[in-house]
Structure formats: C-alpha cells, structure tokens
Short mmCIF file of C-alpha atoms in Angstrom, two decimals:
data_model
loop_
_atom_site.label_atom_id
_atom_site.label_comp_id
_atom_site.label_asym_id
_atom_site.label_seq_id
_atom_site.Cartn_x
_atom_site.Cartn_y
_atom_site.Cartn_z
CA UNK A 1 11.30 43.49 346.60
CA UNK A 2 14.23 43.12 343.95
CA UNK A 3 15.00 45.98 342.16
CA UNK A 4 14.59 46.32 337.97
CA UNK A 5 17.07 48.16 335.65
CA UNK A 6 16.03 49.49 332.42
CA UNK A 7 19.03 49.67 329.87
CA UNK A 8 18.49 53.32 329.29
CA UNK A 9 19.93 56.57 329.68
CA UNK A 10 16.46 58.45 329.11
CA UNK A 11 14.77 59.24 332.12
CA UNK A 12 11.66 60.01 330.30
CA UNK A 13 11.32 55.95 329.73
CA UNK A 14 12.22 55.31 332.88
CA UNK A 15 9.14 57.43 334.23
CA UNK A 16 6.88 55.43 331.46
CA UNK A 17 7.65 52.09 332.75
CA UNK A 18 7.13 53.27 336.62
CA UNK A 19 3.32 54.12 334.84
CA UNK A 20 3.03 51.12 333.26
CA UNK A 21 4.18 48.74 335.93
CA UNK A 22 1.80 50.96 338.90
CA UNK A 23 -1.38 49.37 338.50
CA UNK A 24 0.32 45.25 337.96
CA UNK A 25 3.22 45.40 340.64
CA UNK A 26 1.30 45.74 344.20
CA UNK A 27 3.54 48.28 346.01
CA UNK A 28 6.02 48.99 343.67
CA UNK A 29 7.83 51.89 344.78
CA UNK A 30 9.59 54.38 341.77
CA UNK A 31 12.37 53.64 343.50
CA UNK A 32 13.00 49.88 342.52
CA UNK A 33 12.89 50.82 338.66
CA UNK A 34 16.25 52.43 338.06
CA UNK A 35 18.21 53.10 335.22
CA UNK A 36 21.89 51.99 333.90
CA UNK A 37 22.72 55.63 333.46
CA UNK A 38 21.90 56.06 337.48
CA UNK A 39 23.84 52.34 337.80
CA UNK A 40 26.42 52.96 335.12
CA UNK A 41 26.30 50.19 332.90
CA UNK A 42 27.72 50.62 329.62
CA UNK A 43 25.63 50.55 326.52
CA UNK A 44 26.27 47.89 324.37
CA UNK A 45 26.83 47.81 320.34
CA UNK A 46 22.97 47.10 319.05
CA UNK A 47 23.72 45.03 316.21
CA UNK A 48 21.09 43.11 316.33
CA UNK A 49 19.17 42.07 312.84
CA UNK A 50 15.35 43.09 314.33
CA UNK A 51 14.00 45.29 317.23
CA UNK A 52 13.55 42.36 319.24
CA UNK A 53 17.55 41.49 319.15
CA UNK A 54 18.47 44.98 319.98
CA UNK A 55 16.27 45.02 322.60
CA UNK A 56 17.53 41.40 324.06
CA UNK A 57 21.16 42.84 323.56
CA UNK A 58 20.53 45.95 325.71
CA UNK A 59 18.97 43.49 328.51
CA UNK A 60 21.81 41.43 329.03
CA UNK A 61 23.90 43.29 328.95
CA UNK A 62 22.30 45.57 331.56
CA UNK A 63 21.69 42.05 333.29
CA UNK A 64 25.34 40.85 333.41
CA UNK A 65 26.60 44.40 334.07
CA UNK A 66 24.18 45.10 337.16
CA UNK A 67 23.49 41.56 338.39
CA UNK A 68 19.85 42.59 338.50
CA UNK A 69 16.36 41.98 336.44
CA UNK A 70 16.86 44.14 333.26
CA UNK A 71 14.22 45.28 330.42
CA UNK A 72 15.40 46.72 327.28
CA UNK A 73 13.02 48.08 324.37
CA UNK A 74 13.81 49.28 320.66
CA UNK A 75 11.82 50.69 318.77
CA UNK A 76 11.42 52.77 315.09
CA UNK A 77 9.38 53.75 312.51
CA UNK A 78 8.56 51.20 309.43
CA UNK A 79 7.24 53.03 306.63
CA UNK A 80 5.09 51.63 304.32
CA UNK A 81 6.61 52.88 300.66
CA UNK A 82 9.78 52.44 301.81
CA UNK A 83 9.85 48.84 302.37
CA UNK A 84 9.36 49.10 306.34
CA UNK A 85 12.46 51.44 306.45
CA UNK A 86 14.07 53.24 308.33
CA UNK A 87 13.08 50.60 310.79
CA UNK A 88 16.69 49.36 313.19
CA UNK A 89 17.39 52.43 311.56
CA UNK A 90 15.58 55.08 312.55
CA UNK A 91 17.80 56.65 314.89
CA UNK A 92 20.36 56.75 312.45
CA UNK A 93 18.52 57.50 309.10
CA UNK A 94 20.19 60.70 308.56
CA UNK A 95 23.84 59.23 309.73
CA UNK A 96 24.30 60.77 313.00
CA UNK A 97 22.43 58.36 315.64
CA UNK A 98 19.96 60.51 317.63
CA UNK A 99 19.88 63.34 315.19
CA UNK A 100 15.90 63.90 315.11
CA UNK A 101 16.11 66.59 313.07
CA UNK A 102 18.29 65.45 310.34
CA UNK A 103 16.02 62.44 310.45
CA UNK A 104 12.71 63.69 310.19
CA UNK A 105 14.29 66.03 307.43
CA UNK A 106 15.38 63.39 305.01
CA UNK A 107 12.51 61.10 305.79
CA UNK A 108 10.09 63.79 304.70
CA UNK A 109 12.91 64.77 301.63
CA UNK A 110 12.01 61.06 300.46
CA UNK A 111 8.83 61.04 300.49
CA UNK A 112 8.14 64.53 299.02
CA UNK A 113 5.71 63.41 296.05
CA UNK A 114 4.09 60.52 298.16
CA UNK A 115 0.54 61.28 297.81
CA UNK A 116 -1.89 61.32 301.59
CA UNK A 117 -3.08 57.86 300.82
CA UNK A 118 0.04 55.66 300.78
CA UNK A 119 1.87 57.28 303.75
CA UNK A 120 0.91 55.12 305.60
CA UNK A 121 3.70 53.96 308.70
CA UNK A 122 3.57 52.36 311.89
CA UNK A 123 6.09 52.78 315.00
CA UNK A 124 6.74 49.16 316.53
CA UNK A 125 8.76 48.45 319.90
CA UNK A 126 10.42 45.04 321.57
CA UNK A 127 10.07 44.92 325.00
CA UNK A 128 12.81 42.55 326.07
CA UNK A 129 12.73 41.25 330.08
CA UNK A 130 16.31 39.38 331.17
CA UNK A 131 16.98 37.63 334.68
CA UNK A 132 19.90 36.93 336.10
CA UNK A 133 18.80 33.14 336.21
CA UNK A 134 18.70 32.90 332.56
CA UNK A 135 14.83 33.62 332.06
CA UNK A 136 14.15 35.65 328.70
CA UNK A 137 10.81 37.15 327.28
CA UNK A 138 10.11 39.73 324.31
CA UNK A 139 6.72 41.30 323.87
CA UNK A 140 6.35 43.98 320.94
CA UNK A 141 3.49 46.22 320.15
CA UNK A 142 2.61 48.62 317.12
CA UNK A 143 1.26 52.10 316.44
CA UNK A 144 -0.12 52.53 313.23
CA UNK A 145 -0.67 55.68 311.46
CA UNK A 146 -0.01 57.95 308.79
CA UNK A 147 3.01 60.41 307.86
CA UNK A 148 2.08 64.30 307.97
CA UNK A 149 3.81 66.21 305.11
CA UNK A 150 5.85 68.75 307.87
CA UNK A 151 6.63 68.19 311.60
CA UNK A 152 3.49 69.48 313.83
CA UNK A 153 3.69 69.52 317.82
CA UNK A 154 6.13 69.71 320.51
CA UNK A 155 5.72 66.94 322.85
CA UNK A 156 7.37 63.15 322.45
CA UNK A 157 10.55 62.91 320.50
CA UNK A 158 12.06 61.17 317.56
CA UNK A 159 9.36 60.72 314.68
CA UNK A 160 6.25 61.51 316.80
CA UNK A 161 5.83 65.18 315.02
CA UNK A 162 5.02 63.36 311.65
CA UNK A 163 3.36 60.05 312.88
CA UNK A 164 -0.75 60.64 312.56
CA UNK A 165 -2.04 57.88 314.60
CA UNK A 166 -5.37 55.89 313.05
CA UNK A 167 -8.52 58.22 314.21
CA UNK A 168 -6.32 61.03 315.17
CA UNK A 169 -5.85 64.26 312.99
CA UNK A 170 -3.07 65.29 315.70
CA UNK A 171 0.74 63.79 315.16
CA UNK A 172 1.93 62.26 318.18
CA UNK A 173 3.93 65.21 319.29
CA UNK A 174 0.70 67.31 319.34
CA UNK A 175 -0.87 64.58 322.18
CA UNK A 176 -0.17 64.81 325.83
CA UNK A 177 1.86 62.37 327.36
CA UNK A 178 -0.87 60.56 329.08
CA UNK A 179 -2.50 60.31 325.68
CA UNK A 180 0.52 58.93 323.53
CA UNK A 181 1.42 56.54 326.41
CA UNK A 182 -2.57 55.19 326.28
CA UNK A 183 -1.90 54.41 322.64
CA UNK A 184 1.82 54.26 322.22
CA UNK A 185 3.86 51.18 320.69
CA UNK A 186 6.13 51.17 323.38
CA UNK A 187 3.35 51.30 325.95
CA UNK A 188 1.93 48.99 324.49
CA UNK A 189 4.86 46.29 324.62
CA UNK A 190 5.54 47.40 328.53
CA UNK A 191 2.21 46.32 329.08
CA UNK A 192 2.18 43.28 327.69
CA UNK A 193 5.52 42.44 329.51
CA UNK A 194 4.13 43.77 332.79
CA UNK A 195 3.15 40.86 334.24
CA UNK A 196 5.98 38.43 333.83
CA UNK A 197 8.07 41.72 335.06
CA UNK A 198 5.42 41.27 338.30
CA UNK A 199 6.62 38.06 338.89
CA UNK A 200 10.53 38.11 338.61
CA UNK A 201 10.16 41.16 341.08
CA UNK A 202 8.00 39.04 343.87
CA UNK A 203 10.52 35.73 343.50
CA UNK A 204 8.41 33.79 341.12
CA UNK A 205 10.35 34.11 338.23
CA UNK A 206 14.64 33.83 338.60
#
C-alpha cells in the first residue's frame, strides 16, 4: 500500500487522521500516514485567500516535495460579531503566528461587552487531498458554538478553551479527545475526505 503524508509538523494531527482513516482504509497500518516533519518537507508560505487554498497550498507542496499522496487541512475560528474574523487569521490574531495565548487574550479583549447571546462562533477546517497524478479534492466541515467569557479546560489547543460547542456547557478544551474528535471541524472534514483518501492508497485514484 502507498504511503500518505500529511503537511504537518504536529504529531497530534497526525494521530487524528490514523483514527479517522482506521475504520475506511482496510489494513492501514499507522505506519503509512507519516508526516513532512518525519519526511522533511518544507512548509510553504499559506497565502492563500480561504481555508480551502491554504490547505491546497500545504498539499502540494508536501506532494511535489515528497513525491507521495499528501493531505493538508486549515482551519480557524469565524466569529460571528466580528465579521467571521479572525478566520485565515487565527493563528496570527495577536501578531505572533502560534501564540495561543496572546490570541485567546485579545480575542476575548474584543469582545469584552459582547453580551452571551451574540457570541456566537464556529471553528471550520479544509481538508485538502493532492496526488502526484494531478488529482485534487477539498472537503470542509464546521463546529458551531458559542464563545465563553475566560479560557476553561486543558485539553485541545488553539481556541478550544473558549469555543462552547451547541448542547455542550463544556469548552472544547474541557472534552476528551475522543469526544472533540467525535464532533470536531477538522474531524469532521477528514471524514468526509476519507474515502477518496481510501482509494488513492489502494491504486484507484493516481
């Protein structure tokens, strides 16, 4: 079986695609989803317009670097109030990308006198699958909720410690993994692209 690169350098998404792709890829072993960091691939400039052409400009990239299947995903927060930002920007809100701190800190600054009822703010992820032969395919999901007024839980990362999901009264960070992943926005979107994944690994896609 071919193997799959995901353009990341978080091993925490690699482990979330091996769940996802389990139960649709008969016999996939862990081993055949690997990661540019393990391979290392560069990571490109994302600067793309939408999640979905960040997410196809970390795939082929991966894909041209590696010479193998690649799957990218992006992902952010869209909050209602403020237009649907920080969206593309989430990991940057504050200035320094991948500052979670900073971020949640001046998200939560902004909307300080936001009453409960119109915080409401979803997470979205592209899922982006590229093959060496050329074959593309995005798939995106969404996790809607509402914003808590201060940071609760220790689990996930980025903006899950003020993200409420719908029917939930815990943030994100206060769910287990296998809870969050059930529900997640960027479950969701590896899901969805989980089958055409199946078949570029058994030869049916190029």
């Amino acid at each position: 079986m071919a193997r799959l690169v995901l353009a990341t350098h978080n091993a925490h998404k690699v482990g979330e695609l091996r769940a996802v792709l389990a139960p649709v890829v008969p016999g996939l072993d862990p081993a055949d989803v690997v990661s540019a960091g393990e391979l290392g691939a560069p990571s490109p400039v994302e600067d793309g317009l939408s999640f979905a052409a960040n997410a196809l400009i970390k795939a082929r990239a991966v894909c041209a670097a590696t010479g193998l299947p690649a799957v990218a995903d992006d992902s952010g927060l869209a909050v209602d109030v403020l237009g649907g930002a920080p969206g593309i920007f989430s990991a940057r809100w504050a200035g320094s990308h991948g500052d979670d701190r900073a971020n949640l800190a001046l998200l939560l600054e902004q909307l300080g006198d936001i009453a409960p009822e119109h915080r409401g703010a979803q997470f979205t992820c592209a899922a982006a699958l590229v093959t060496p032969g050329g074959f593309e395919h995005v798939e995106e999901g969404a996790l809607r909720g509402s914003l808590a007024s201060a940071p609760r839980g220790t689990n996930g990362f980025g903006y899950d410690p003020v993200l409420v999901p719908e029917g939930e009264t815990r943030t994100c960070a206060e769910l287990s993994p296998e809870e969050k992943n059930a529900i997640s926005h960027r479950g969701q979107a590896f899901r969805a692209l989980a089958p055409w994944i199946a078949k570029v690994l058994s030869g049916e896609i190029a």
